Structure formats: C-alpha cells, structure tokens
mmCIF file of C-alpha atoms and ligand atoms in Angstrom:
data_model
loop_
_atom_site.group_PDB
_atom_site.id
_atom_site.type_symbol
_atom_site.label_atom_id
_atom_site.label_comp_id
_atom_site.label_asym_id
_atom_site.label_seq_id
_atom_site.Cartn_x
_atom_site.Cartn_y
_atom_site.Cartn_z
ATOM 1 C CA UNK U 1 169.703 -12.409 -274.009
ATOM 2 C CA UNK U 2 167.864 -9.915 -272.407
ATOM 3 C CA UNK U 3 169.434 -5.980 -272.677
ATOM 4 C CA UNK U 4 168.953 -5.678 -268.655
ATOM 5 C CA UNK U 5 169.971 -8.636 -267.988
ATOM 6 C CA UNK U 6 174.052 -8.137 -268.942
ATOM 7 C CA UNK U 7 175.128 -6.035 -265.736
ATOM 8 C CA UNK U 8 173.788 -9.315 -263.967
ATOM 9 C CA UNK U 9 175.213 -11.760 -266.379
ATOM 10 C CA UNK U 10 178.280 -10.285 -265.907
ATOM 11 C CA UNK U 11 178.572 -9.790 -262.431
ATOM 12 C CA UNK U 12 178.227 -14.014 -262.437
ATOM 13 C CA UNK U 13 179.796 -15.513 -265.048
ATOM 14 C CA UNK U 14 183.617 -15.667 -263.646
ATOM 15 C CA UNK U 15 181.981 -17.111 -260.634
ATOM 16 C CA UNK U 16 183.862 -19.533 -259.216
ATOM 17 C CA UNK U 17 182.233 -20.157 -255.524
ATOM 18 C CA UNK U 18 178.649 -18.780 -256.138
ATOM 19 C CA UNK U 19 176.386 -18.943 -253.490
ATOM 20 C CA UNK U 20 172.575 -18.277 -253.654
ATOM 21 C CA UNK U 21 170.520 -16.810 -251.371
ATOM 22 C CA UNK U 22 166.059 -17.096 -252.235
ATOM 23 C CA UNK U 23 163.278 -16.129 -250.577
ATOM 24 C CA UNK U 24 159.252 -16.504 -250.961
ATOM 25 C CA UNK U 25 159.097 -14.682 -254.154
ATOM 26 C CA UNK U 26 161.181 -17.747 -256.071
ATOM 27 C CA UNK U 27 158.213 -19.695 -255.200
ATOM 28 C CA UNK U 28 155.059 -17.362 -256.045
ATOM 29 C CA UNK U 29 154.941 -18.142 -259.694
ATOM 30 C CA UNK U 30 154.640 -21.837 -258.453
ATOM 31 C CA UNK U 31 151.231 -20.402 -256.327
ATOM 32 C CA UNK U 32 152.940 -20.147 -253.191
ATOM 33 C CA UNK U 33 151.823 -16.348 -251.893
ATOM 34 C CA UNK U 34 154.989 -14.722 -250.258
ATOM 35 C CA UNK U 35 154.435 -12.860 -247.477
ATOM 36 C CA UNK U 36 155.607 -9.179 -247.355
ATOM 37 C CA UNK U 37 154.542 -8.577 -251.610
ATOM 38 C CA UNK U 38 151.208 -7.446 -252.926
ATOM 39 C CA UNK U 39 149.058 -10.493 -252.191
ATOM 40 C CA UNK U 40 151.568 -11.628 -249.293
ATOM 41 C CA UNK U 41 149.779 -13.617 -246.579
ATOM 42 C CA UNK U 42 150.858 -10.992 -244.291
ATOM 43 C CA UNK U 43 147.818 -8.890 -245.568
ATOM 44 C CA UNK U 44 145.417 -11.626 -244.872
ATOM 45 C CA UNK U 45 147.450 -12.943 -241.128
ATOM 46 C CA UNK U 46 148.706 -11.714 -238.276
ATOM 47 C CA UNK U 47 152.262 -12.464 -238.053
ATOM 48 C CA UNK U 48 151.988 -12.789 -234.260
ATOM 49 C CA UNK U 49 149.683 -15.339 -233.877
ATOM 50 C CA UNK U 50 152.571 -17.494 -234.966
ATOM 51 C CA UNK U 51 154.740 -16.891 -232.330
ATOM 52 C CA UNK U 52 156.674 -19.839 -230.755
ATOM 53 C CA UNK U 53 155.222 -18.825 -227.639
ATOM 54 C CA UNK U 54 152.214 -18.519 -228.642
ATOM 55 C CA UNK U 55 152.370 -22.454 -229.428
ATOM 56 C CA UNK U 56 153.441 -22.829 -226.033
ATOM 57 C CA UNK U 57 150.771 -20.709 -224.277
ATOM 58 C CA UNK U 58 147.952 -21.719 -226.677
ATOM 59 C CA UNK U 59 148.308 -24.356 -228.535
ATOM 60 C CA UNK U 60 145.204 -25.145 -229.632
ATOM 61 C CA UNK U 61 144.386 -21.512 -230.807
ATOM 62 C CA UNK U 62 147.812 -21.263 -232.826
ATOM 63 C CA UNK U 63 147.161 -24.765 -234.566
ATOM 64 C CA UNK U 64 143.643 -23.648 -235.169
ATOM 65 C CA UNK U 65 145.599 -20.306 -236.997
ATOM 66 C CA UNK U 66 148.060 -22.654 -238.312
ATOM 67 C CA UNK U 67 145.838 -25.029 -240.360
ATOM 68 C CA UNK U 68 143.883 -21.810 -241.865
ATOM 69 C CA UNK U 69 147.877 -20.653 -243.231
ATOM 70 C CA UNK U 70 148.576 -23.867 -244.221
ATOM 71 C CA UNK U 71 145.462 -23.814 -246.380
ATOM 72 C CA UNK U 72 146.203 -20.536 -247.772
ATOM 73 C CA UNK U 73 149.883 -21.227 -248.856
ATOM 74 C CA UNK U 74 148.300 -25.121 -250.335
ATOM 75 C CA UNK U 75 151.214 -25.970 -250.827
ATOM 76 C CA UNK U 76 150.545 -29.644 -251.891
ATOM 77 C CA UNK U 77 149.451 -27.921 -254.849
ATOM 78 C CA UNK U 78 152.620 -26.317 -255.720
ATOM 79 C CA UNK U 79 155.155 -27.988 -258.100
ATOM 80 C CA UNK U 80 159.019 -26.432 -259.172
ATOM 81 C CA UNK U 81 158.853 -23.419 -261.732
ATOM 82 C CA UNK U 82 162.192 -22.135 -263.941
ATOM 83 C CA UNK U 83 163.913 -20.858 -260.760
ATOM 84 C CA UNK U 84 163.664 -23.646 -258.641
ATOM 85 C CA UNK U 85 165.006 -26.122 -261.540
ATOM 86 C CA UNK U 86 167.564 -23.488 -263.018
ATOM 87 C CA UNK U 87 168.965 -23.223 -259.501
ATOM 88 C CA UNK U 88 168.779 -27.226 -258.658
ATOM 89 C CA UNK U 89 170.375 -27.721 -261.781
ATOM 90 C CA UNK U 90 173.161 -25.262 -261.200
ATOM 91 C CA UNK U 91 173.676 -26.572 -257.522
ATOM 92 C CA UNK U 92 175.774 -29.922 -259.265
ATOM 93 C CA UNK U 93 178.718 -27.815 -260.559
ATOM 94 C CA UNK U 94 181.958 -27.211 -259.241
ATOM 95 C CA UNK U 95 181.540 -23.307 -259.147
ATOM 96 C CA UNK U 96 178.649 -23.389 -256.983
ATOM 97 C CA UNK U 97 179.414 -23.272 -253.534
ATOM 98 C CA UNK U 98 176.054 -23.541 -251.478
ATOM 99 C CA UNK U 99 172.209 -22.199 -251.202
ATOM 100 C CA UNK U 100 170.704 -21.072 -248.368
ATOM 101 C CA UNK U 101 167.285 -20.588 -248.837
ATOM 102 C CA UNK U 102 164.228 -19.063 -246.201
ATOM 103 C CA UNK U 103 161.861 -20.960 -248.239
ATOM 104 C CA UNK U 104 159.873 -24.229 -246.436
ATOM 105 C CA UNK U 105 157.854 -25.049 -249.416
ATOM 106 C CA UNK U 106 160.591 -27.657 -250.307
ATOM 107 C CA UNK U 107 160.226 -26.795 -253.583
ATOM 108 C CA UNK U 108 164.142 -27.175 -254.258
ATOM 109 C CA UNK U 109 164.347 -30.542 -252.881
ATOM 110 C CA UNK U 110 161.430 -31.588 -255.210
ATOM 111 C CA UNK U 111 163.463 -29.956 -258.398
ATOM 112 C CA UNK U 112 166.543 -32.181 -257.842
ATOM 113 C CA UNK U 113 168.447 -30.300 -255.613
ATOM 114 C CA UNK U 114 172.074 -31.143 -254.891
ATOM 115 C CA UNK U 115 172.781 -31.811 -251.281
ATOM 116 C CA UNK U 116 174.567 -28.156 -250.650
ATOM 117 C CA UNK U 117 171.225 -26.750 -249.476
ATOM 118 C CA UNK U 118 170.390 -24.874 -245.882
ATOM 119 C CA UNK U 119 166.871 -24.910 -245.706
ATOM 120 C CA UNK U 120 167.607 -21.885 -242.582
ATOM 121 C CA UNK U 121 163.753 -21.537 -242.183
ATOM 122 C CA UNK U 122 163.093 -25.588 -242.000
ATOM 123 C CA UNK U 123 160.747 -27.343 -243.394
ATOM 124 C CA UNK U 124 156.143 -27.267 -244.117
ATOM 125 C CA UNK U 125 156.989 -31.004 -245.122
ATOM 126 C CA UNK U 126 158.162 -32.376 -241.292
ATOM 127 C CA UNK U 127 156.406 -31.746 -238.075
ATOM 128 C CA UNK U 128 158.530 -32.143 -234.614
ATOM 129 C CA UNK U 129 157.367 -33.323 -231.106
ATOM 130 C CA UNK U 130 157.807 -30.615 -228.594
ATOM 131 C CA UNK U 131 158.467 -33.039 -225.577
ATOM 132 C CA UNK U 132 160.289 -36.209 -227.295
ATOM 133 C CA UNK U 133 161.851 -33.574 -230.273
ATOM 134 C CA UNK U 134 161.331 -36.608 -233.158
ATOM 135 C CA UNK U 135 160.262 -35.176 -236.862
ATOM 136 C CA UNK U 136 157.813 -36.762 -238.341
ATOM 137 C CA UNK U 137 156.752 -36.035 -241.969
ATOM 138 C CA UNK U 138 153.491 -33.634 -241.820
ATOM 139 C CA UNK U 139 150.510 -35.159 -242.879
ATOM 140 C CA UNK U 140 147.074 -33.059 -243.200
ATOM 141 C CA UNK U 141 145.700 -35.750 -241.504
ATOM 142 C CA UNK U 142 147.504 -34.885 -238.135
ATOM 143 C CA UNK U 143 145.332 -31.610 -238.260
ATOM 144 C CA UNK U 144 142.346 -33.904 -237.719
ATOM 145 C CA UNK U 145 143.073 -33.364 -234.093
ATOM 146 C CA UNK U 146 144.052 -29.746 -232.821
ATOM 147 C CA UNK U 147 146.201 -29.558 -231.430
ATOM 148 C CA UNK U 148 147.845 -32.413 -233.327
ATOM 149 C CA UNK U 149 150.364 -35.076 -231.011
ATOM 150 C CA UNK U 150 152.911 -37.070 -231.579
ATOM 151 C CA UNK U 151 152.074 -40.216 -232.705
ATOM 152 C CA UNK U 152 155.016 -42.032 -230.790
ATOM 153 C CA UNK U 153 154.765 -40.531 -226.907
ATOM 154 C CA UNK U 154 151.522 -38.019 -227.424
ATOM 155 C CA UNK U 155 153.275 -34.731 -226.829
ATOM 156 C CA UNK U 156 152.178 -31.734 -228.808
ATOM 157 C CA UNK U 157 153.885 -31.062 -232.160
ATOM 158 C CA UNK U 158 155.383 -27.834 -233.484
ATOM 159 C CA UNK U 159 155.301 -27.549 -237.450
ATOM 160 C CA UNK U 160 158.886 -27.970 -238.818
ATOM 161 C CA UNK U 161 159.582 -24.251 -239.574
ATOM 162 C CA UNK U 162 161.158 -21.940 -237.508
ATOM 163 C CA UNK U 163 158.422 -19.994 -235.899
ATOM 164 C CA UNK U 164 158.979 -16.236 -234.900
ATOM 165 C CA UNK U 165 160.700 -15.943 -231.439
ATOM 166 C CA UNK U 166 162.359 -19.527 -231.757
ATOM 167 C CA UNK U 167 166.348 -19.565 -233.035
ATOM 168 C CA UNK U 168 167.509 -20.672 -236.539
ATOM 169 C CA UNK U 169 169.266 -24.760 -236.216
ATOM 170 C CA UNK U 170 172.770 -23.440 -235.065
ATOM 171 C CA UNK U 171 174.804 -25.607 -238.047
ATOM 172 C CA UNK U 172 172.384 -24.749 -240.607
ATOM 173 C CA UNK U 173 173.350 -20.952 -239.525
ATOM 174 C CA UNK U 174 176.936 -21.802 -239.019
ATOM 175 C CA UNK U 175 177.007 -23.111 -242.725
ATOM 176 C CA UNK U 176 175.100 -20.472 -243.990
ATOM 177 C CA UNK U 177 177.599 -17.711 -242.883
ATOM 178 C CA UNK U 178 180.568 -19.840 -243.753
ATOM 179 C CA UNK U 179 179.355 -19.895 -247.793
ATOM 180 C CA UNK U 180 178.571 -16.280 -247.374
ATOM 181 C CA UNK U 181 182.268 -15.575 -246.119
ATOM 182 C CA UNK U 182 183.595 -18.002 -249.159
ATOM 183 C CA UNK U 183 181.812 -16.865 -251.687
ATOM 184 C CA UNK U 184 183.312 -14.531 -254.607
ATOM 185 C CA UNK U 185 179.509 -14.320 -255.938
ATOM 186 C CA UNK U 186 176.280 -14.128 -253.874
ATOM 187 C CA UNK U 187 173.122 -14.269 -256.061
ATOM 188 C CA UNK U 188 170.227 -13.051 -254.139
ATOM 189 C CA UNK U 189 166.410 -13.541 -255.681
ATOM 190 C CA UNK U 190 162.920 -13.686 -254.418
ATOM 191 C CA UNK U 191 163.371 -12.046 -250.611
ATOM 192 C CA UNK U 192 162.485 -8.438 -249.228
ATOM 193 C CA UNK U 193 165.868 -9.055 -246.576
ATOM 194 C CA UNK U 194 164.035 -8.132 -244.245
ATOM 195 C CA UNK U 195 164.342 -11.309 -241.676
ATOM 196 C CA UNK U 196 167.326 -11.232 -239.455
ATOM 197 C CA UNK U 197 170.087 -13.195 -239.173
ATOM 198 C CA UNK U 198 169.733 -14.624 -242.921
ATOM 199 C CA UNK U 199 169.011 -11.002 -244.358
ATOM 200 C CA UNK U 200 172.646 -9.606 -243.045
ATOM 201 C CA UNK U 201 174.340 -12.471 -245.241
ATOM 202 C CA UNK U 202 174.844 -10.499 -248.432
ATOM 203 C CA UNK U 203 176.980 -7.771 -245.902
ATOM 204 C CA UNK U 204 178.998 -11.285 -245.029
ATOM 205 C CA UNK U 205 179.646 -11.872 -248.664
ATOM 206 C CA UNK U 206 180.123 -7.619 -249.406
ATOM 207 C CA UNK U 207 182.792 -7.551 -246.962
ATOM 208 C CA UNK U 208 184.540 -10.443 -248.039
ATOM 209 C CA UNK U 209 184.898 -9.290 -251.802
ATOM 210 C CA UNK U 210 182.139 -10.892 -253.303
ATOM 211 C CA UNK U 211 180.052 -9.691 -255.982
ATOM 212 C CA UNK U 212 176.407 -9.236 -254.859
ATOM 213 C CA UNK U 213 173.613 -9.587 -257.665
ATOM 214 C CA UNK U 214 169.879 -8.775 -256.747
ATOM 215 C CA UNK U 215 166.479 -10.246 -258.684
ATOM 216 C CA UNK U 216 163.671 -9.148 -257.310
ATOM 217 C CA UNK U 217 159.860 -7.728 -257.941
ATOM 218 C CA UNK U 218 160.309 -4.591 -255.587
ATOM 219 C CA UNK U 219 163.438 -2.856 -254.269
ATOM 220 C CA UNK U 220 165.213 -4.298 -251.413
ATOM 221 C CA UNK U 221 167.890 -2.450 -248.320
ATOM 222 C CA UNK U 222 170.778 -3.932 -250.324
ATOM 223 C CA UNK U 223 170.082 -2.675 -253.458
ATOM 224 C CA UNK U 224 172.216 0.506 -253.551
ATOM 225 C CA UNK U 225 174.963 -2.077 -252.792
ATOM 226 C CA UNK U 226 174.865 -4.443 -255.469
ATOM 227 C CA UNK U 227 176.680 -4.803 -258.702
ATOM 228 C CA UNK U 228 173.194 -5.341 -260.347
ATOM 229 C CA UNK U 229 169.450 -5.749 -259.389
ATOM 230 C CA UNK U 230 166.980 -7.100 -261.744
ATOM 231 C CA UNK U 231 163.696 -5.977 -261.517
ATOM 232 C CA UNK U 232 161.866 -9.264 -262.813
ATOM 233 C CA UNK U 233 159.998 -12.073 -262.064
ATOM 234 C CA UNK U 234 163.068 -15.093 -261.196
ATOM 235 C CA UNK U 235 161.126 -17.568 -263.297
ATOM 236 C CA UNK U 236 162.191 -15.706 -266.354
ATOM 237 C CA UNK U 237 165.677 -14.120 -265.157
ATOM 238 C CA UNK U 238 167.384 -16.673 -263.197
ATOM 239 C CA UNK U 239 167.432 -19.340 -265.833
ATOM 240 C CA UNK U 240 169.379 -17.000 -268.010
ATOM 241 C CA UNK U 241 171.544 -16.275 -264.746
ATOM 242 C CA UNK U 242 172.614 -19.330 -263.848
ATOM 243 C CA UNK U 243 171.980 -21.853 -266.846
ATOM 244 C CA UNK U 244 175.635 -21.730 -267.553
ATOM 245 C CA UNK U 245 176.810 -23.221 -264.629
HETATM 246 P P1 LIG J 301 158.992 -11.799 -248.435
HETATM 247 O O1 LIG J 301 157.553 -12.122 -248.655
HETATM 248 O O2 LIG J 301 159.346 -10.897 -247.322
HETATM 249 O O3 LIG J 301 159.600 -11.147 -249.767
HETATM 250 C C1 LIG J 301 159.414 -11.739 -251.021
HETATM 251 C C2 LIG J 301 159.969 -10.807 -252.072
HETATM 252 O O4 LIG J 301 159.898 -11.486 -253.314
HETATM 253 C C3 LIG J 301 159.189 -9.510 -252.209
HETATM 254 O O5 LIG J 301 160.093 -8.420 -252.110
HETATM 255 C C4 LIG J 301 158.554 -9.594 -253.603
HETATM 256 O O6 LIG J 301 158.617 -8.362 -254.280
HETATM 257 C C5 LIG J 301 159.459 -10.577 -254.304
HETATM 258 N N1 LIG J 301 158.806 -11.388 -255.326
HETATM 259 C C6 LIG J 301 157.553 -11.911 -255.319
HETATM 260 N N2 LIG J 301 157.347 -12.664 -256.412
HETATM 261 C C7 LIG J 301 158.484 -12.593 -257.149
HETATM 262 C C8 LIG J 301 158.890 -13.164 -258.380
HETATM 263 N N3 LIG J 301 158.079 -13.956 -259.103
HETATM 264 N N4 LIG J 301 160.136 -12.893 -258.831
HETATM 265 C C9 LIG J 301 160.970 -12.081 -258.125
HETATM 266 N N5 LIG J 301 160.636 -11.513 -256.950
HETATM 267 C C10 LIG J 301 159.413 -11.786 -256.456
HETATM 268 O O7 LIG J 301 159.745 -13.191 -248.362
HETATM 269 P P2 LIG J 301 161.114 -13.532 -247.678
HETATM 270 O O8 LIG J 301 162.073 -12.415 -247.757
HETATM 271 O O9 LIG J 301 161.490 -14.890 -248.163
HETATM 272 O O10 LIG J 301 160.624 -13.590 -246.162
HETATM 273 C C11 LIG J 301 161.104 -14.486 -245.441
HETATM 274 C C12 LIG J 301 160.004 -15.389 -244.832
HETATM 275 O O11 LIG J 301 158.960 -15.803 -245.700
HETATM 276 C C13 LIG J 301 160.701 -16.641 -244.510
HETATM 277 O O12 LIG J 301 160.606 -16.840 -243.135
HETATM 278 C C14 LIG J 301 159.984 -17.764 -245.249
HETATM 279 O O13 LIG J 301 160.030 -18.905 -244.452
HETATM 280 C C15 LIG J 301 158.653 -17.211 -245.446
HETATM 281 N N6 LIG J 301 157.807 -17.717 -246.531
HETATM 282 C C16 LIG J 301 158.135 -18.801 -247.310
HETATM 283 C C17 LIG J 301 157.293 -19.228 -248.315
HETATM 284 C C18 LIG J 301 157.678 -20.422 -249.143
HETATM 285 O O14 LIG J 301 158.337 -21.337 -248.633
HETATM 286 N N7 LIG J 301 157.326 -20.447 -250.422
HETATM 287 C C19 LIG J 301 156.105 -18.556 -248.564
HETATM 288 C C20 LIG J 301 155.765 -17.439 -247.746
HETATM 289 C C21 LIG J 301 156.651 -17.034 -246.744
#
C-alpha cells in the first residue's frame, strides 16, 4: 500500500452504499485527451462551436467541427485501463450503490460494467435523429455525408452526447442525485467539477453525511471539503481504492 494512499483507503473501506463519480481524466491514460488538463482538447477547440444551437443554426459547419473532435479524441482506438476495470469490477458488489459518470467514451461499458451506470453526458457510441429522435449506433461512415441523416426518415442527426446548451436526460439526472443523497461514500476521480448540474453532486452527498474522497491530477473546488484527495494518476490509485469491494 501506498503511504498517501491510507487517508483515502480509509475514508472507503466501511463503505456500505459507495457511489462514484469520474470524469475525462479516468480515461486519458487510455489516450482519450480530457478537456480542461494540460493537453485538454479545449486548448486545441473552441468549446462554442459545439453548441446545440449551433447544430441547429449550422449544421453543416458544426458537423464539419465535429468530425475534426471526433478525430482528435480517436476514440476507436481507446481500450479500458486499471480505473475503468477496477471500477467495473467493483460496480457487482452489494456496497456499491451507483456511478455516474460525464464520460462518453463508453469505456466502462466496454470493461464489464454492471448495469448501475448513468452515463449523464450520453454516449460518442449512438447518434440520434433530430426530427424522428431514433438512436442509431455512430458509425464513421455516417460522416461521409455532412451533415450526416438519418438513415430511416433523412432528418439531420445530433451525436449522442449532450451538447452545451441542451439539458442532461431528466431520469439519468433524477438517478444521479438520488445515489448522491444515498450514499455514505462518494468517490470522485478524473473531473475538474467544473460542469454544472453533475459537479454540485459531491455537495448532495456532503450534506447528506457522506464521506467525500477526491483522485485527481490537479486540485479541484471541492477539495478543501473532502476527507482525502489523491494527487495521482486513477490508473494507479483507484485499483488500490476500490479492489476490495
Ligand atoms: P475535465 O477535462 O474538465 O477534467 C479532467 C480532470 O482530470 C482534470 O482536472 C485533470 O487534472 C484530471 N486528470 C487528467 N488525467 C488524469 C489521470 N490520469 N488521473 C487523474 N486525474 C486526471 O473533464 P471533466 O470534468 O470530465 O469535464 C467534463 C466534460 O468532459 C464532460 O462533459 C465529458 O463529457 C467531457 N469529456 C469526456 C471525455 C471522455 O469521455 N473520455 C473526454 C474529454 C471530455
């Protein structure tokens, strides 16, 4: 065990309705850039263009901007590291409540996930029809055309995340904030809490009692608040977090 580690370790291990919270940086050591860290695609992008209205007004020009991000994050490239399997693995016990995570990599689903997973930001993997609403899996091949239309009644498709400006799936939120009011641990790694409404869960779980537990490359707002933040890279801390569950 790790010296640092024990503050953490200890803060978990009478756990007995943890819920975890990720973000981007879970997924970097798979090759996945986040977006707010030192390579983040936020220094390359321009968080605007990606607007849900933008879609609407232009969609052409944000499917154009789209395909370019898409290439960037590759993420048929990217396979599970430590954290994701450490955390899919832990997500069959008893003690472990739910996960919400902001990631749409689907990186957790591909480790073996258990089925007690919000995915709040949705999902790279589906595409969905703005005028009939069907998902449809993505395929690069859609991209072929720009913009890209549904294959079924030939409307234009929105990718499968939630973009800026457009609101989180209501139940997803719903069971998001009920875990967060449940939990007696909350076990946060991988995300600057910086997007609203998933970054004001840890002050659910704070002010119901839980114990809040941080792992993360560079300081986050909730840090002063939590029983202990590891400075680390998750593939190498959360396995020792969570492998006993
Ligand atoms: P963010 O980019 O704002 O923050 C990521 C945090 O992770 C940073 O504070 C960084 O220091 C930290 N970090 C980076 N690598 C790490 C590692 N190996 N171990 C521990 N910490 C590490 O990401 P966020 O808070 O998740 O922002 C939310 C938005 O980012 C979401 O909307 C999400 O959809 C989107 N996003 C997702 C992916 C993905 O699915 N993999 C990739 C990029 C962005």
């Amino acid at each position: 065990m790790v010296a640092d580690l024990a503050p953490a370790i200890a803060a978990l291990r009478d756990a007995r309705r943890l819920v975890v919270l990720t973000g981007a940086g879970v997924s970097t050591e798979s090759g996945v850039p986040d977006f707010r860290g030192a390579s983040g695609i936020w220094t390359t992008f321009d968080p605007r263009d990606f607007e849900y209205d933008r879609l609407l007004r232009d969609p052409a020009g944000f499917w154009a901007l789209r395909k370019r991000l898409m290439d960037a994050l590759d993420l048929a490239s990217a396979r599970p590291n430590a954290a994701h399997r450490a955390i899919a693995a832990a997500s069959a016990s008893p003690r472990f409540l739910g996960h919400v995570t902001q990631n749409i990599d689907g990186l957790f689903h591909e480790a073996g996930h258990a089925p007690n997973l919000v995915e709040a930001h949705g999902s790279a993997r589906t595409v969905r029809c703005l005028s009939c609403a069907r998902f449809f899996p993505f395929d690069p091949a859609l991209l072929a055309t720009i913009p890209p239309r549904c294959a079924s009644c030939g409307g234009i498709l929105k990718p499968g995340t939630i973009l800026f400006g457009e609101p989180l799936h209501a139940p997803d939120l719903r069971r998001a904030e009920a875990w967060a009011r449940q939990c007696d641990a909350m076990l946060v790694v991988g995300t600057s809490l910086v997007v609203h409404p998933i970054a004001a869960l840890p002050e659910v779980a704070l002010d119901a009692g839980a114990a809040l537990v941080i792992v993360n490359e560079d300081p986050t707002t909730y840090d002063a608040r939590a029983d202990a933040v590891v400075r680390g890279k998750a593939g190498a801390v959360v396995p020792e977090l969570v492998g006993g569950f």
